Amino acid sequence: MTSPFRYTEPIPPKAATGRTAAVYEQLATDFGIEDASPFVALSSAPELLAPTWALLRESLIAGNGSRTGKELAAVGVSRANKCPFCVDAHTMLLHATGDHALAERLAHGKPPENEQHARVLAWGEATRIPGSPDVSTLPFPAEHTPGYVGTSLSFHFINRIVSSLVTENLLPGNVQRFRVVRSLGGRSLAKTVRRRIVPGASLALLDEDETGPGPSWAAGTTVGPAYAALRRAATAGADLLTEADRTLVRETVEAWDGTHPPLGWKDLPNRDDRPGARLALLAALAPYRIADEDVAVWKKPPYTDHCLVHLIAYGAFAAVDRIERALPLRIHEETA
């Protein structure tokens, strides 16, 4: 059977031990899917896997706010990032919430009929543009900001991991494109999705020195420490690059306006000259354009799956950080 993973050989759930096994156990209990590909893709780096799961759990699953609304935000982010895997997955999860008509409208490229749903979806899409005025007016109660913003930033990271390291097909043969499969898949997860999840359980998977208070928009919630832990783990990948390459990545992402780079991207380094910087920048701004040759040139001894996952995560989080820092000040003030 063809593997859904590009460039790595992840640890399958049945072979996992330690912290990786504990994450898989929580995934099965709280998300309903033990072997969810975006997380399995990170399994060679448990120090990345755990905070990635923690941020998603504490925001999308356990955070304040409507699960339907946060799923819509996730779909909006995933559309903006051109991640068909995550668009399909969270369209199916809308079936799990019981919003079947809404899920099918999205699956067929139609806008939500409900104005509130349409505003949340558009807000999620707009978050890709750093500092976009379209995210300054919240389409949800201000007290739900940690859940919605945490969900959106979680998917800005996960979309990039998936587009870099996982194939586009959510299910073999893309069978999720059939309505009956989407509906049955969602219904199989309905009991888990509609269950009330207590915040905080995923933080036990993080070491104390991995966390921190987190950003002001998540103050006083379990989303903050989860975000801080992911930021710390992902930025550690900078050590795989030279100082010159780190500077190039930082300055290029800082100047990014949220658009998708053109095919003739003049600022993208040549793979033979600066392969690490090229991979990190692609992961940040156009992960769906990572080619076999890009990975092959860089991933040579002593680099391993663990190193590749860290480099991709470093690039991915560079974009997340750019987006998070550009959030309109009003969001920060309302939740500080």
mmCIF file of C-alpha atoms in Angstrom:
data_model
loop_
_atom_site.group_PDB
_atom_site.id
_atom_site.type_symbol
_atom_site.label_atom_id
_atom_site.label_comp_id
_atom_site.label_asym_id
_atom_site.label_seq_id
_atom_site.Cartn_x
_atom_site.Cartn_y
_atom_site.Cartn_z
ATOM 1 C CA MET A 1 0.000 0.000 0.000
ATOM 2 C CA THR A 2 1.325 3.449 -0.952
ATOM 3 C CA SER A 3 2.394 5.523 2.035
ATOM 4 C CA PRO A 4 0.605 8.857 2.588
ATOM 5 C CA PHE A 5 3.893 10.349 3.791
ATOM 6 C CA ARG A 6 6.397 12.193 1.659
ATOM 7 C CA TYR A 7 10.120 12.035 2.462
ATOM 8 C CA THR A 8 9.906 10.389 5.916
ATOM 9 C CA GLU A 9 9.014 7.064 7.517
ATOM 10 C CA PRO A 10 7.010 8.035 10.612
ATOM 11 C CA ILE A 11 6.491 5.907 13.695
ATOM 12 C CA PRO A 12 3.089 4.180 13.420
ATOM 13 C CA PRO A 13 0.845 4.378 16.492
ATOM 14 C CA LYS A 14 1.194 0.674 17.330
ATOM 15 C CA ALA A 15 4.980 0.991 17.522
ATOM 16 C CA ALA A 16 5.052 4.249 19.489
ATOM 17 C CA THR A 17 6.412 4.560 23.012
ATOM 18 C CA GLY A 18 6.800 7.303 25.604
ATOM 19 C CA ARG A 19 5.486 10.756 24.830
ATOM 20 C CA THR A 20 4.591 9.830 21.243
ATOM 21 C CA ALA A 21 2.368 6.982 22.462
ATOM 22 C CA ALA A 22 0.727 9.317 24.983
ATOM 23 C CA VAL A 23 -0.095 11.810 22.217
ATOM 24 C CA TYR A 24 -1.602 9.057 20.064
ATOM 25 C CA GLU A 25 -3.719 7.946 23.013
ATOM 26 C CA GLN A 26 -5.121 11.454 23.503
ATOM 27 C CA LEU A 27 -5.685 11.795 19.761
ATOM 28 C CA ALA A 28 -7.803 8.651 19.772
ATOM 29 C CA THR A 29 -9.799 9.756 22.824
ATOM 30 C CA ASP A 30 -10.300 13.474 22.170
ATOM 31 C CA PHE A 31 -9.998 13.769 18.386
ATOM 32 C CA GLY A 32 -11.384 10.370 17.473
ATOM 33 C CA ILE A 33 -8.520 9.471 15.115
ATOM 34 C CA GLU A 34 -5.414 7.813 16.530
ATOM 35 C CA ASP A 35 -3.425 7.782 13.301
ATOM 36 C CA ALA A 36 -4.242 11.278 11.992
ATOM 37 C CA SER A 37 -1.606 11.840 9.293
ATOM 38 C CA PRO A 38 -0.635 15.443 10.224
ATOM 39 C CA PHE A 39 0.432 14.232 13.659
ATOM 40 C CA VAL A 40 1.961 10.934 12.567
ATOM 41 C CA ALA A 41 4.128 12.981 10.177
ATOM 42 C CA LEU A 42 5.695 14.652 13.234
ATOM 43 C CA SER A 43 6.273 11.446 15.195
ATOM 44 C CA SER A 44 10.026 11.359 14.614
ATOM 45 C CA ALA A 45 10.187 14.548 16.718
ATOM 46 C CA PRO A 46 8.042 14.071 19.865
ATOM 47 C CA GLU A 47 9.147 17.484 21.102
ATOM 48 C CA LEU A 48 7.261 18.959 18.104
ATOM 49 C CA LEU A 49 4.422 16.458 18.022
ATOM 50 C CA ALA A 50 3.263 17.103 21.595
ATOM 51 C CA PRO A 51 2.887 20.922 21.408
ATOM 52 C CA THR A 52 1.306 20.723 17.947
ATOM 53 C CA TRP A 53 -1.350 18.424 19.377
ATOM 54 C CA ALA A 54 -1.634 20.563 22.515
ATOM 55 C CA LEU A 55 -2.376 23.745 20.567
ATOM 56 C CA LEU A 56 -5.027 22.052 18.431
ATOM 57 C CA ARG A 57 -6.635 20.318 21.417
ATOM 58 C CA GLU A 58 -6.724 23.337 23.701
ATOM 59 C CA SER A 59 -8.104 25.672 21.013
ATOM 60 C CA LEU A 60 -10.245 23.749 18.509
ATOM 61 C CA ILE A 61 -11.423 20.928 20.776
ATOM 62 C CA ALA A 62 -11.423 22.251 24.347
ATOM 63 C CA GLY A 63 -11.346 26.023 23.834
ATOM 64 C CA ASN A 64 -14.309 28.336 24.251
ATOM 65 C CA GLY A 65 -16.506 28.904 21.233
ATOM 66 C CA SER A 66 -18.691 26.927 18.875
ATOM 67 C CA ARG A 67 -17.046 23.799 17.463
ATOM 68 C CA THR A 68 -18.846 24.484 14.181
ATOM 69 C CA GLY A 69 -17.455 28.013 14.148
ATOM 70 C CA LYS A 70 -13.906 26.890 14.838
ATOM 71 C CA GLU A 71 -14.160 24.172 12.184
ATOM 72 C CA LEU A 72 -15.237 26.894 9.752
ATOM 73 C CA ALA A 73 -12.212 28.985 10.729
ATOM 74 C CA ALA A 74 -10.000 25.927 10.128
ATOM 75 C CA VAL A 75 -11.547 25.438 6.680
ATOM 76 C CA GLY A 76 -11.036 29.123 5.877
ATOM 77 C CA VAL A 77 -7.369 29.003 6.874
ATOM 78 C CA SER A 78 -6.841 25.792 4.927
ATOM 79 C CA ARG A 79 -8.452 27.253 1.818
ATOM 80 C CA ALA A 80 -6.244 30.320 2.034
ATOM 81 C CA ASN A 81 -3.155 28.110 2.353
ATOM 82 C CA LYS A 82 -4.197 25.821 -0.542
ATOM 83 C CA CYS A 83 -4.234 22.700 1.658
ATOM 84 C CA PRO A 84 -6.866 20.346 0.158
ATOM 85 C CA PHE A 85 -6.138 17.625 2.740
ATOM 86 C CA CYS A 86 -7.165 19.881 5.642
ATOM 87 C CA VAL A 87 -10.079 21.442 3.749
ATOM 88 C CA ASP A 88 -11.494 17.955 3.138
ATOM 89 C CA ALA A 89 -10.791 16.790 6.700
ATOM 90 C CA HIS A 90 -12.560 19.696 8.365
ATOM 91 C CA THR A 91 -15.429 19.686 5.919
ATOM 92 C CA MET A 92 -15.953 16.082 7.047
ATOM 93 C CA LEU A 93 -15.698 17.154 10.681
ATOM 94 C CA LEU A 94 -18.535 19.617 10.079
ATOM 95 C CA HIS A 95 -20.644 16.550 9.340
ATOM 96 C CA ALA A 96 -19.544 15.267 12.760
ATOM 97 C CA THR A 97 -20.900 18.425 14.421
ATOM 98 C CA GLY A 98 -24.290 17.721 12.834
ATOM 99 C CA ASP A 99 -24.090 20.642 10.383
ATOM 100 C CA HIS A 100 -24.593 18.412 7.347
ATOM 101 C CA ALA A 101 -26.085 21.017 4.994
ATOM 102 C CA LEU A 102 -23.277 23.463 5.797
ATOM 103 C CA ALA A 103 -20.630 20.784 5.185
ATOM 104 C CA GLU A 104 -22.116 19.924 1.798
ATOM 105 C CA ARG A 105 -22.340 23.545 0.703
ATOM 106 C CA LEU A 106 -18.626 23.939 1.434
ATOM 107 C CA ALA A 107 -17.804 20.653 -0.300
ATOM 108 C CA HIS A 108 -19.491 21.983 -3.442
ATOM 109 C CA GLY A 109 -17.758 25.359 -3.281
ATOM 110 C CA LYS A 110 -20.857 27.258 -2.176
ATOM 111 C CA PRO A 111 -20.845 29.920 0.565
ATOM 112 C CA PRO A 112 -22.654 29.257 3.853
ATOM 113 C CA GLU A 113 -26.277 30.379 3.887
ATOM 114 C CA ASN A 114 -25.956 31.605 7.474
ATOM 115 C CA GLU A 115 -24.392 35.094 7.581
ATOM 116 C CA GLN A 116 -22.516 34.389 10.812
ATOM 117 C CA HIS A 117 -21.008 31.228 9.337
ATOM 118 C CA ALA A 118 -19.988 33.143 6.226
ATOM 119 C CA ARG A 119 -18.252 35.806 8.334
ATOM 120 C CA VAL A 120 -16.272 33.229 10.319
ATOM 121 C CA LEU A 121 -15.188 31.430 7.144
ATOM 122 C CA ALA A 122 -14.072 34.712 5.552
ATOM 123 C CA TRP A 123 -12.258 35.724 8.757
ATOM 124 C CA GLY A 124 -10.334 32.443 8.732
ATOM 125 C CA GLU A 125 -9.292 32.988 5.117
ATOM 126 C CA ALA A 126 -8.222 36.571 5.830
ATOM 127 C CA THR A 127 -5.848 35.544 8.621
ATOM 128 C CA ARG A 128 -3.274 34.483 5.997
ATOM 129 C CA ILE A 129 -2.699 38.168 5.183
ATOM 130 C CA PRO A 130 -0.549 39.632 7.991
ATOM 131 C CA GLY A 131 -2.338 42.632 9.440
ATOM 132 C CA SER A 132 -5.379 42.290 7.179
ATOM 133 C CA PRO A 133 -8.138 44.757 8.155
ATOM 134 C CA ASP A 134 -10.607 41.938 7.478
ATOM 135 C CA VAL A 135 -9.596 40.214 10.734
ATOM 136 C CA SER A 136 -9.935 43.292 12.942
ATOM 137 C CA THR A 137 -13.685 42.874 13.383
ATOM 138 C CA LEU A 138 -14.274 39.630 15.230
ATOM 139 C CA PRO A 139 -17.114 37.404 13.943
ATOM 140 C CA PHE A 140 -17.343 35.768 17.376
ATOM 141 C CA PRO A 141 -17.581 36.989 20.996
ATOM 142 C CA ALA A 142 -14.337 38.557 22.225
ATOM 143 C CA GLU A 143 -14.128 36.035 25.083
ATOM 144 C CA HIS A 144 -13.839 33.264 22.471
ATOM 145 C CA THR A 145 -10.729 34.846 20.928
ATOM 146 C CA PRO A 146 -8.261 32.286 22.405
ATOM 147 C CA GLY A 147 -10.215 29.401 20.894
ATOM 148 C CA TYR A 148 -10.646 30.943 17.453
ATOM 149 C CA VAL A 149 -7.222 32.568 17.121
ATOM 150 C CA GLY A 150 -5.524 29.478 18.568
ATOM 151 C CA THR A 151 -7.400 27.289 16.076
ATOM 152 C CA SER A 152 -6.439 29.536 13.168
ATOM 153 C CA LEU A 153 -2.753 29.663 14.092
ATOM 154 C CA SER A 154 -2.771 25.925 14.738
ATOM 155 C CA PHE A 155 -3.924 25.348 11.167
ATOM 156 C CA HIS A 156 -1.520 27.828 9.667
ATOM 157 C CA PHE A 157 1.141 25.528 11.135
ATOM 158 C CA ILE A 158 -0.545 22.182 10.414
ATOM 159 C CA ASN A 159 -1.416 23.143 6.808
ATOM 160 C CA ARG A 160 2.257 23.750 6.143
ATOM 161 C CA ILE A 161 3.331 20.481 7.768
ATOM 162 C CA VAL A 162 0.743 18.553 5.747
ATOM 163 C CA SER A 163 1.531 20.251 2.426
ATOM 164 C CA SER A 164 5.244 19.584 2.980
ATOM 165 C CA LEU A 165 5.215 16.036 4.346
ATOM 166 C CA VAL A 166 1.851 14.385 3.532
ATOM 167 C CA THR A 167 0.146 13.625 0.213
ATOM 168 C CA GLU A 168 -2.964 15.607 -0.734
ATOM 169 C CA ASN A 169 -5.390 12.688 -0.445
ATOM 170 C CA LEU A 170 -7.263 12.573 2.857
ATOM 171 C CA LEU A 171 -8.468 9.038 2.051
ATOM 172 C CA PRO A 172 -7.173 6.500 -0.507
ATOM 173 C CA GLY A 173 -8.410 7.312 -3.989
ATOM 174 C CA ASN A 174 -9.789 10.645 -2.747
ATOM 175 C CA VAL A 175 -13.031 8.874 -1.832
ATOM 176 C CA GLN A 176 -13.840 11.706 0.582
ATOM 177 C CA ARG A 177 -15.025 13.531 -2.541
ATOM 178 C CA PHE A 178 -18.169 11.361 -2.437
ATOM 179 C CA ARG A 179 -20.973 12.718 -0.279
ATOM 180 C CA VAL A 180 -21.806 9.366 1.299
ATOM 181 C CA VAL A 181 -18.186 8.922 2.404
ATOM 182 C CA ARG A 182 -18.029 12.428 3.876
ATOM 183 C CA SER A 183 -21.285 11.890 5.713
ATOM 184 C CA LEU A 184 -20.414 8.450 7.064
ATOM 185 C CA GLY A 185 -16.922 9.580 8.043
ATOM 186 C CA GLY A 186 -18.321 12.544 9.937
ATOM 187 C CA ARG A 187 -21.025 10.520 11.630
ATOM 188 C CA SER A 188 -18.425 8.009 12.839
ATOM 189 C CA LEU A 189 -16.753 10.860 14.736
ATOM 190 C CA ALA A 190 -19.930 12.549 15.956
ATOM 191 C CA LYS A 191 -19.885 11.110 19.484
ATOM 192 C CA THR A 192 -16.324 12.301 20.081
ATOM 193 C CA VAL A 193 -16.771 15.713 18.454
ATOM 194 C CA ARG A 194 -19.937 16.538 20.397
ATOM 195 C CA ARG A 195 -18.512 15.453 23.757
ATOM 196 C CA ARG A 196 -17.434 18.199 26.151
ATOM 197 C CA ILE A 197 -13.650 18.094 26.519
ATOM 198 C CA VAL A 198 -12.016 19.469 29.663
ATOM 199 C CA PRO A 199 -9.199 21.940 28.914
ATOM 200 C CA GLY A 200 -5.633 21.277 30.009
ATOM 201 C CA ALA A 201 -5.042 17.537 29.634
ATOM 202 C CA SER A 202 -2.570 17.960 26.775
ATOM 203 C CA LEU A 203 -0.364 20.270 28.839
ATOM 204 C CA ALA A 204 0.682 17.232 30.886
ATOM 205 C CA LEU A 205 2.491 16.027 27.753
ATOM 206 C CA LEU A 206 4.752 19.092 27.810
ATOM 207 C CA ASP A 207 7.819 19.588 29.965
ATOM 208 C CA GLU A 208 7.682 22.613 32.250
ATOM 209 C CA ASP A 209 10.674 24.215 30.518
ATOM 210 C CA GLU A 210 8.867 23.955 27.164
ATOM 211 C CA THR A 211 5.976 26.208 28.079
ATOM 212 C CA GLY A 212 5.465 29.818 29.093
ATOM 213 C CA PRO A 213 2.625 32.292 29.558
ATOM 214 C CA GLY A 214 2.060 32.641 25.831
ATOM 215 C CA PRO A 215 0.666 35.666 23.957
ATOM 216 C CA SER A 216 -1.737 38.172 25.496
ATOM 217 C CA TRP A 217 -4.706 37.089 23.353
ATOM 218 C CA ALA A 218 -4.578 33.693 25.123
ATOM 219 C CA ALA A 219 -3.917 35.002 28.639
ATOM 220 C CA GLY A 220 -5.442 32.933 31.407
ATOM 221 C CA THR A 221 -6.255 29.949 29.172
ATOM 222 C CA THR A 222 -4.583 26.635 28.358
ATOM 223 C CA VAL A 223 -4.133 27.848 24.777
ATOM 224 C CA GLY A 224 -1.323 30.205 25.848
ATOM 225 C CA PRO A 225 1.127 27.605 27.228
ATOM 226 C CA ALA A 226 0.408 25.306 24.270
ATOM 227 C CA TYR A 227 1.218 28.083 21.797
ATOM 228 C CA ALA A 228 4.374 29.012 23.711
ATOM 229 C CA ALA A 229 5.531 25.379 23.671
ATOM 230 C CA LEU A 230 5.017 25.056 19.917
ATOM 231 C CA ARG A 231 6.837 28.325 19.300
ATOM 232 C CA ARG A 232 9.813 27.116 21.322
ATOM 233 C CA ALA A 233 9.935 23.669 19.692
ATOM 234 C CA ALA A 234 9.498 24.932 16.137
ATOM 235 C CA THR A 235 12.044 27.727 16.340
ATOM 236 C CA ALA A 236 14.693 25.224 17.514
ATOM 237 C CA GLY A 237 14.967 24.156 13.880
ATOM 238 C CA ALA A 238 16.910 27.364 13.209
ATOM 239 C CA ASP A 239 20.016 25.512 14.404
ATOM 240 C CA LEU A 240 19.937 23.484 11.170
ATOM 241 C CA LEU A 241 20.739 26.614 9.152
ATOM 242 C CA THR A 242 23.712 28.930 8.955
ATOM 243 C CA GLU A 243 23.357 32.432 10.330
ATOM 244 C CA ALA A 244 23.199 33.785 6.782
ATOM 245 C CA ASP A 245 20.383 31.392 5.897
ATOM 246 C CA ARG A 246 18.466 32.230 9.076
ATOM 247 C CA THR A 247 18.743 35.916 8.226
ATOM 248 C CA LEU A 248 17.470 35.284 4.696
ATOM 249 C CA VAL A 249 14.458 33.314 5.979
ATOM 250 C CA ARG A 250 13.662 35.878 8.657
ATOM 251 C CA GLU A 251 13.893 38.893 6.327
ATOM 252 C CA THR A 252 11.958 37.237 3.496
ATOM 253 C CA VAL A 253 9.106 36.153 5.748
ATOM 254 C CA GLU A 254 9.042 39.529 7.496
ATOM 255 C CA ALA A 255 8.533 41.220 4.111
ATOM 256 C CA TRP A 256 5.833 38.726 3.066
ATOM 257 C CA ASP A 257 2.399 40.228 2.403
ATOM 258 C CA GLY A 258 0.407 36.991 2.570
ATOM 259 C CA THR A 259 0.200 36.386 -1.172
ATOM 260 C CA HIS A 260 1.263 33.103 -2.781
ATOM 261 C CA PRO A 261 4.712 33.477 -4.378
ATOM 262 C CA PRO A 262 4.788 33.515 -8.182
ATOM 263 C CA LEU A 263 6.248 30.595 -10.123
ATOM 264 C CA GLY A 264 9.223 32.776 -10.940
ATOM 265 C CA TRP A 265 9.953 33.532 -7.275
ATOM 266 C CA LYS A 266 13.177 35.513 -7.567
ATOM 267 C CA ASP A 267 13.913 35.523 -3.823
ATOM 268 C CA LEU A 268 13.857 31.718 -3.548
ATOM 269 C CA PRO A 269 17.421 30.390 -3.194
ATOM 270 C CA ASN A 270 18.803 27.857 -5.652
ATOM 271 C CA ARG A 271 18.513 24.317 -4.282
ATOM 272 C CA ASP A 272 22.147 23.508 -5.079
ATOM 273 C CA ASP A 273 23.547 26.581 -3.329
ATOM 274 C CA ARG A 274 21.339 27.020 -0.250
ATOM 275 C CA PRO A 275 19.067 23.954 0.017
ATOM 276 C CA GLY A 276 18.235 24.424 3.701
ATOM 277 C CA ALA A 277 17.127 28.028 3.279
ATOM 278 C CA ARG A 278 15.124 27.023 0.193
ATOM 279 C CA LEU A 279 13.252 24.291 2.094
ATOM 280 C CA ALA A 280 12.517 26.570 5.045
ATOM 281 C CA LEU A 281 11.183 29.345 2.800
ATOM 282 C CA LEU A 282 9.049 26.958 0.789
ATOM 283 C CA ALA A 283 7.628 25.499 4.020
ATOM 284 C CA ALA A 284 6.770 29.019 5.170
ATOM 285 C CA LEU A 285 5.211 30.503 2.053
ATOM 286 C CA ALA A 286 4.527 27.757 -0.526
ATOM 287 C CA PRO A 287 4.876 24.275 1.034
ATOM 288 C CA TYR A 288 2.820 22.676 -1.741
ATOM 289 C CA ARG A 289 5.725 23.482 -4.097
ATOM 290 C CA ILE A 290 8.342 21.418 -2.260
ATOM 291 C CA ALA A 291 9.717 18.947 -4.807
ATOM 292 C CA ASP A 292 11.523 15.633 -4.389
ATOM 293 C CA GLU A 293 14.739 17.268 -5.592
ATOM 294 C CA ASP A 294 14.520 19.983 -2.916
ATOM 295 C CA VAL A 295 14.505 17.369 -0.168
ATOM 296 C CA ALA A 296 17.047 15.038 -1.807
ATOM 297 C CA VAL A 297 19.692 17.751 -2.113
ATOM 298 C CA TRP A 298 19.433 18.689 1.585
ATOM 299 C CA LYS A 299 18.540 15.430 3.328
ATOM 300 C CA LYS A 300 21.888 13.706 3.297
ATOM 301 C CA PRO A 301 23.882 12.290 6.257
ATOM 302 C CA PRO A 302 24.000 13.386 8.986
ATOM 303 C CA TYR A 303 20.478 14.725 8.419
ATOM 304 C CA THR A 304 17.599 12.374 9.275
ATOM 305 C CA ASP A 305 13.782 12.351 9.312
ATOM 306 C CA HIS A 306 14.003 14.092 12.684
ATOM 307 C CA CYS A 307 16.079 16.896 11.139
ATOM 308 C CA LEU A 308 13.793 17.303 8.122
ATOM 309 C CA VAL A 309 10.711 17.577 10.334
ATOM 310 C CA HIS A 310 12.448 20.233 12.415
ATOM 311 C CA LEU A 311 13.532 22.251 9.370
ATOM 312 C CA ILE A 312 10.024 22.176 7.888
ATOM 313 C CA ALA A 313 8.540 23.143 11.269
ATOM 314 C CA TYR A 314 10.990 26.048 11.542
ATOM 315 C CA GLY A 315 9.890 27.424 8.186
ATOM 316 C CA ALA A 316 6.217 26.785 8.907
ATOM 317 C CA PHE A 317 6.323 28.584 12.236
ATOM 318 C CA ALA A 318 8.174 31.542 10.733
ATOM 319 C CA ALA A 319 4.980 32.229 8.771
ATOM 320 C CA VAL A 320 2.782 31.585 11.824
ATOM 321 C CA ASP A 321 4.852 34.025 13.860
ATOM 322 C CA ARG A 322 4.580 36.671 11.139
ATOM 323 C CA ILE A 323 0.790 36.258 11.097
ATOM 324 C CA GLU A 324 0.442 36.208 14.899
ATOM 325 C CA ARG A 325 2.544 39.337 15.460
ATOM 326 C CA ALA A 326 0.490 41.238 12.874
ATOM 327 C CA LEU A 327 -2.854 40.488 14.533
ATOM 328 C CA PRO A 328 -4.743 43.765 14.970
ATOM 329 C CA LEU A 329 -3.992 45.378 18.321
ATOM 330 C CA ARG A 330 -7.698 45.380 19.221
ATOM 331 C CA ILE A 331 -7.646 41.579 19.457
ATOM 332 C CA HIS A 332 -4.772 41.728 21.941
ATOM 333 C CA GLU A 333 -6.356 44.509 23.980
ATOM 334 C CA GLU A 334 -9.732 42.843 24.300
ATOM 335 C CA THR A 335 -8.269 39.659 25.770
ATOM 336 C CA ALA A 336 -5.299 40.969 27.730
#
